[in-house]
PDB file of C-alpha atoms in Angstrom:
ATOM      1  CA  UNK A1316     -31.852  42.486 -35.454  1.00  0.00           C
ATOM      2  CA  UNK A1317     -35.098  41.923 -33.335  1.00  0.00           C
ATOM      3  CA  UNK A1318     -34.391  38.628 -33.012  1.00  0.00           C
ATOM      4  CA  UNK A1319     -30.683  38.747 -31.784  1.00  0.00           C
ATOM      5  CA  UNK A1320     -31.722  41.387 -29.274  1.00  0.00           C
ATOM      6  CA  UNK A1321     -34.120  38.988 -27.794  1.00  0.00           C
ATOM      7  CA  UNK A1322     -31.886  35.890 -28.027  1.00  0.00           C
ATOM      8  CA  UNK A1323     -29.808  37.983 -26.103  1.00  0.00           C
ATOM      9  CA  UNK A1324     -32.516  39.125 -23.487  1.00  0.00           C
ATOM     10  CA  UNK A1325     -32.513  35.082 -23.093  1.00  0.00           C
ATOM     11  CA  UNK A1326     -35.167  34.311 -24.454  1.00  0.00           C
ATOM     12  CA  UNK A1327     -35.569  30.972 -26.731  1.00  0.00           C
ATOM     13  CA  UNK A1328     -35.138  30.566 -30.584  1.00  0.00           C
ATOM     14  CA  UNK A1329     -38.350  28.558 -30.927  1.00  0.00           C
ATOM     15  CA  UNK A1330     -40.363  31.634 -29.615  1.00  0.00           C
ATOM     16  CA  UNK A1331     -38.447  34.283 -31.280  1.00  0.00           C
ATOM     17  CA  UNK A1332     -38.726  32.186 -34.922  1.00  0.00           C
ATOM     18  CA  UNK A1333     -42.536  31.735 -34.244  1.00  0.00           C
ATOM     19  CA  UNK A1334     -43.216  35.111 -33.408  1.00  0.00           C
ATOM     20  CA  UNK A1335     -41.352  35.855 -36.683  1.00  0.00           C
ATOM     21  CA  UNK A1336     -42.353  33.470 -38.673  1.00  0.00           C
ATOM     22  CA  UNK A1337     -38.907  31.348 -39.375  1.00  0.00           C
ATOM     23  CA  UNK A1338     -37.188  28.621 -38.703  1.00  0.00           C
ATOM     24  CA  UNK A1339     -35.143  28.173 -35.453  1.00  0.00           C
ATOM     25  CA  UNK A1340     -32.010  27.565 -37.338  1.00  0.00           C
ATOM     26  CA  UNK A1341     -32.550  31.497 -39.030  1.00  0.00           C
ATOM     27  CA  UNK A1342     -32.795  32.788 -35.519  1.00  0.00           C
ATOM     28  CA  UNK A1343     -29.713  30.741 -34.793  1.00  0.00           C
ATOM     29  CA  UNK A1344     -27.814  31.712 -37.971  1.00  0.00           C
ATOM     30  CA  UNK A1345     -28.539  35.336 -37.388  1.00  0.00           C
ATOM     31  CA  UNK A1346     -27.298  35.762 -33.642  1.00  0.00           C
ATOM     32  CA  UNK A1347     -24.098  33.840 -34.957  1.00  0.00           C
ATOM     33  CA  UNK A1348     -23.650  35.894 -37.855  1.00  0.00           C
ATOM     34  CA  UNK A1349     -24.130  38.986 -35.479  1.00  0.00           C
ATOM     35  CA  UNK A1350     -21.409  38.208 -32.612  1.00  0.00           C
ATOM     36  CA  UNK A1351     -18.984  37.541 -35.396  1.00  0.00           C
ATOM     37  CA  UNK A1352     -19.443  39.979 -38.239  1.00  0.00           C
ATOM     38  CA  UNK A1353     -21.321  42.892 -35.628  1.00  0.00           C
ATOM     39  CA  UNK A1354     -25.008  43.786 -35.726  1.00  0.00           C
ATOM     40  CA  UNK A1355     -24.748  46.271 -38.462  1.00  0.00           C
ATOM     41  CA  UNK A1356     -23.919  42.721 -41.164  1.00  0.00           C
ATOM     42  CA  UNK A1357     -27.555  41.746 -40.730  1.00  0.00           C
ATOM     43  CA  UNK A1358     -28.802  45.434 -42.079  1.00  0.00           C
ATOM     44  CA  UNK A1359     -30.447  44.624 -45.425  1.00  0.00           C
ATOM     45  CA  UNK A1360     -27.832  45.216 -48.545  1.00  0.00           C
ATOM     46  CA  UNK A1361     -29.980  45.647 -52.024  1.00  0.00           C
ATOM     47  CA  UNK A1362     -28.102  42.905 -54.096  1.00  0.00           C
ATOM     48  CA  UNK A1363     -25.945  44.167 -57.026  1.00  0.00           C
ATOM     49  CA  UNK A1364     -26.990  43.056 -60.098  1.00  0.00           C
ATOM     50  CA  UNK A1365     -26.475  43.244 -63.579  1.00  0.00           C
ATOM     51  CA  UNK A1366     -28.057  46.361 -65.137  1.00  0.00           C
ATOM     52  CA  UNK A1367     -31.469  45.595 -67.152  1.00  0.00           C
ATOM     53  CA  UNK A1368     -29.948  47.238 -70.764  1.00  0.00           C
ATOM     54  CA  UNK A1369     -33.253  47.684 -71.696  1.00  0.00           C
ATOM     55  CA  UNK A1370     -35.317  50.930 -70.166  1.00  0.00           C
ATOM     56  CA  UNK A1371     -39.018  50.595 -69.389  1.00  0.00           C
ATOM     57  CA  UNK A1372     -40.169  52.219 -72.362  1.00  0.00           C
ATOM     58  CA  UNK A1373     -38.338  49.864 -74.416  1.00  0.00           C
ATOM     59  CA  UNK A1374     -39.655  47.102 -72.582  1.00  0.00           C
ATOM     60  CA  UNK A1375     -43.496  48.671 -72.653  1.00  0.00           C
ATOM     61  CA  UNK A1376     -42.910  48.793 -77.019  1.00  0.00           C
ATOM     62  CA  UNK A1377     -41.476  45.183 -77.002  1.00  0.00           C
ATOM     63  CA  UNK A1378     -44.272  44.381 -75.316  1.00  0.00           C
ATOM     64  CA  UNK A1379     -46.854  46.095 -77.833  1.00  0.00           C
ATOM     65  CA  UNK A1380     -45.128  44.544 -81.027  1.00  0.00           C
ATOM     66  CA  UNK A1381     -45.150  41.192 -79.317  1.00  0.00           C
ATOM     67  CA  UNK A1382     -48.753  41.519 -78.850  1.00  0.00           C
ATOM     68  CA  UNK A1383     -48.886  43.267 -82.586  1.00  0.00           C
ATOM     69  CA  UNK A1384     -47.468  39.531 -83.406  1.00  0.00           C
ATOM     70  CA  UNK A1385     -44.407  38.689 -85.883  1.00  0.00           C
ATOM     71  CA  UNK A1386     -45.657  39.661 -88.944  1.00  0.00           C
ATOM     72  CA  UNK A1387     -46.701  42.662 -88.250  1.00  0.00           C
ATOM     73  CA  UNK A1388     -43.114  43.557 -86.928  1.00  0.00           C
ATOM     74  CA  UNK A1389     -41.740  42.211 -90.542  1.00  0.00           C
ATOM     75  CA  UNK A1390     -41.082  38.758 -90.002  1.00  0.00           C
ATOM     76  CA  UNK A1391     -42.277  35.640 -92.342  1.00  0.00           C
ATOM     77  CA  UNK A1392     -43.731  33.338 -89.586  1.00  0.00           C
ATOM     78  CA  UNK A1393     -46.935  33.564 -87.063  1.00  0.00           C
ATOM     79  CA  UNK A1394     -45.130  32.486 -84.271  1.00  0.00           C
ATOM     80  CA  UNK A1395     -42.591  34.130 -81.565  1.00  0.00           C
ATOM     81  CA  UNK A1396     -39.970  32.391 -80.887  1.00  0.00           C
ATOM     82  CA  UNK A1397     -37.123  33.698 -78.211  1.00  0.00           C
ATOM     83  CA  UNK A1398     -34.369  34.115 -80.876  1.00  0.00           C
ATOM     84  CA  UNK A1399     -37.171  36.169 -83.044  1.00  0.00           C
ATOM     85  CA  UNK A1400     -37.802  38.489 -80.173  1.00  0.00           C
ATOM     86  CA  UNK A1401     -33.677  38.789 -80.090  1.00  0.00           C
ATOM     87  CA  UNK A1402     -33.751  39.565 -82.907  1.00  0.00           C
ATOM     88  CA  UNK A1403     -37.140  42.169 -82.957  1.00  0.00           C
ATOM     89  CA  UNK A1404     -34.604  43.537 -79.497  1.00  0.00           C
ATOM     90  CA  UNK A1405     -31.907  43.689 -81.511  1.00  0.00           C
ATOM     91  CA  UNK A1406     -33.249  45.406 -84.703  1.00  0.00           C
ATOM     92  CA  UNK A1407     -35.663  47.710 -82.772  1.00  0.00           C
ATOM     93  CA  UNK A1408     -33.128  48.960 -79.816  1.00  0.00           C
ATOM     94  CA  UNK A1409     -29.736  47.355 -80.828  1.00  0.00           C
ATOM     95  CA  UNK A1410     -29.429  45.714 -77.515  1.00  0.00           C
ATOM     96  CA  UNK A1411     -28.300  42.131 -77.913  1.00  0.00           C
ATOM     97  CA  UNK A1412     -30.130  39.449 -75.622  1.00  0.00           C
ATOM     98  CA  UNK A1413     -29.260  35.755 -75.487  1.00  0.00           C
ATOM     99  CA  UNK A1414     -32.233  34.460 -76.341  1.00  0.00           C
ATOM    100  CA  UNK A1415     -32.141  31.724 -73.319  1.00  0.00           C
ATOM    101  CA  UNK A1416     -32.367  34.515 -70.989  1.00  0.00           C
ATOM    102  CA  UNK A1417     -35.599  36.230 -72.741  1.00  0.00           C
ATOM    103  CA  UNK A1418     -37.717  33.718 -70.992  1.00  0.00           C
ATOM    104  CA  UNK A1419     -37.501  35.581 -67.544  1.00  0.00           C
ATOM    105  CA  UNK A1420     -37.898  38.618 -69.365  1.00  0.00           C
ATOM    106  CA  UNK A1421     -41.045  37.849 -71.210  1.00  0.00           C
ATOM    107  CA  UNK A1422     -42.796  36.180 -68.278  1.00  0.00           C
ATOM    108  CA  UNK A1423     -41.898  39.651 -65.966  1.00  0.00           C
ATOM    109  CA  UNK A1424     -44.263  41.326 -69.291  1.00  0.00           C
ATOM    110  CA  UNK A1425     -46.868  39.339 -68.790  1.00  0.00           C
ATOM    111  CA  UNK A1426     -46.359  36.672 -71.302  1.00  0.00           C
ATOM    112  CA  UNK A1427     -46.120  32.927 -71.118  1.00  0.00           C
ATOM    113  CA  UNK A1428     -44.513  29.643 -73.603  1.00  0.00           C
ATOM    114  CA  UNK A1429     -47.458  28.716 -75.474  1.00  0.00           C
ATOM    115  CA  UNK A1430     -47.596  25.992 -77.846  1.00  0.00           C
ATOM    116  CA  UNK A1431     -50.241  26.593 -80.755  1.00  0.00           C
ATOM    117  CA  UNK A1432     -53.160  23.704 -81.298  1.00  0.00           C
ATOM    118  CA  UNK A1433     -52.990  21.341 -83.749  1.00  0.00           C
ATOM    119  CA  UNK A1434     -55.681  20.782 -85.534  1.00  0.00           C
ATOM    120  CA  UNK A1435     -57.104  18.767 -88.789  1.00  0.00           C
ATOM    121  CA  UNK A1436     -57.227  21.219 -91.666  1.00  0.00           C
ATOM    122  CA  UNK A1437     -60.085  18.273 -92.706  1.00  0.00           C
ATOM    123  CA  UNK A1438     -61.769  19.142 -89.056  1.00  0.00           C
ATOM    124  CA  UNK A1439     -65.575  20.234 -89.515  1.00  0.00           C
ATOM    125  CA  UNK A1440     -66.099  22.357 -86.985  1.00  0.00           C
ATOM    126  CA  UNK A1441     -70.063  21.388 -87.066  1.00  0.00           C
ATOM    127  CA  UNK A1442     -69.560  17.525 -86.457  1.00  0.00           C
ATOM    128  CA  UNK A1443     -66.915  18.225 -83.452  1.00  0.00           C
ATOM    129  CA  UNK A1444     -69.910  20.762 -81.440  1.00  0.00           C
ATOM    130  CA  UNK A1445     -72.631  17.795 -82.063  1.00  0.00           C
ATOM    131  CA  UNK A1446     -70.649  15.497 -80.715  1.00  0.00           C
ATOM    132  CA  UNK A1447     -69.418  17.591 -77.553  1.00  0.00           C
ATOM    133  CA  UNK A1448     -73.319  18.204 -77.208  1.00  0.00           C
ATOM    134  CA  UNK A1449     -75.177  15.344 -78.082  1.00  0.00           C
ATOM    135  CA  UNK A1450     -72.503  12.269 -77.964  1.00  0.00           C
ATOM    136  CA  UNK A1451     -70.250  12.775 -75.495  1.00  0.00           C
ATOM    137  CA  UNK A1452     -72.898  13.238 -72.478  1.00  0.00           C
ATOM    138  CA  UNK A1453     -74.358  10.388 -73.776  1.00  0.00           C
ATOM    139  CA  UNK A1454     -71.349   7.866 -73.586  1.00  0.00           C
ATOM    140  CA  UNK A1455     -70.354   9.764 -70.157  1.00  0.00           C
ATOM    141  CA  UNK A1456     -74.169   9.247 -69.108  1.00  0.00           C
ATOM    142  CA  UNK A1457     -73.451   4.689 -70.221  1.00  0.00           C
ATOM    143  CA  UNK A1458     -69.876   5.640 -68.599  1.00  0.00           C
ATOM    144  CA  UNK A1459     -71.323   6.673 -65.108  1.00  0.00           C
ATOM    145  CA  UNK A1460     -74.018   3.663 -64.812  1.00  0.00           C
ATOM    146  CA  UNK A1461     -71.143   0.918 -65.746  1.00  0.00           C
ATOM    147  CA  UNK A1462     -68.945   2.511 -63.430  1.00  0.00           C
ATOM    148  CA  UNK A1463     -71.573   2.086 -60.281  1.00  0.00           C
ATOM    149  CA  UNK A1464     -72.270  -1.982 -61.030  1.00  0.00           C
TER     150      UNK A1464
END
């Protein structure tokens, strides 16, 4: 609204968008807007959206047995996966999510897709730390002096 009142006060749509920190085109798009739809269309309108059909509560507990992990919640494997936490949504609150729109969900909770590391069950744990201390410095210390010939 500020910025069609000074558009109309004649003053440019470079200034006004860099004293409000847009593009020229917004400034543009927004006097526009006003002459044809009136000033009161560019009042801010909270978007309508579909209703979360979880409460916060809910969301708060899925978020504890998440954390709690699978098993603990009665399930075979180590690993949540987002049809598992359907189905933990759907057992726990009988609320049915898709499980491809969980994602958005889970990262607004704090969580992120992780992918567990693979490692040798062979793997001596021992022999990896002497090498990260004792061989690898030494074959980045050869590395570094080949490098500057």
């Amino acid at each position: 609204m500020e910025a069609v009142r000074r558009r109309k006060a004649g003053e440019s749509a470079e200034a006004i968008a860099l004293d409000l920190g847009v593009g020229a085109n917004a400034v543009y798009q927004w006097a526009k807007q006003a002459r044809v739809q009136g000033i009161e269309s560019l009042k801010f309108k909270p978007r309508s959206g579909r209703k979360v059909k979880l409460a916060k509560d809910h969301w708060d507990a899925l978020a504890q047995m998440v954390l709690a992990g699978p098993r603990e919640c009665g399930f075979t494997t180590e690993l949540w996966t987002l049809p598992l936490i359907s189905e933990l949504i759907q057992k726990e609150f009988g609320v049915e999510y898709h499980p491809d729109h969980l994602s958005r969900f889970m990262r607004r909770l704090g969580f992120s897709r992780q992918k567990p590391t693979v490692r040798a069950r062979e793997r001596d744990e021992e022999a990896v730390q002497k090498f990260v201390r004792e061989e690898f410095p030494r074959i980045e210390k050869k590395r570094g002096v080949a490098a500057q010939r």
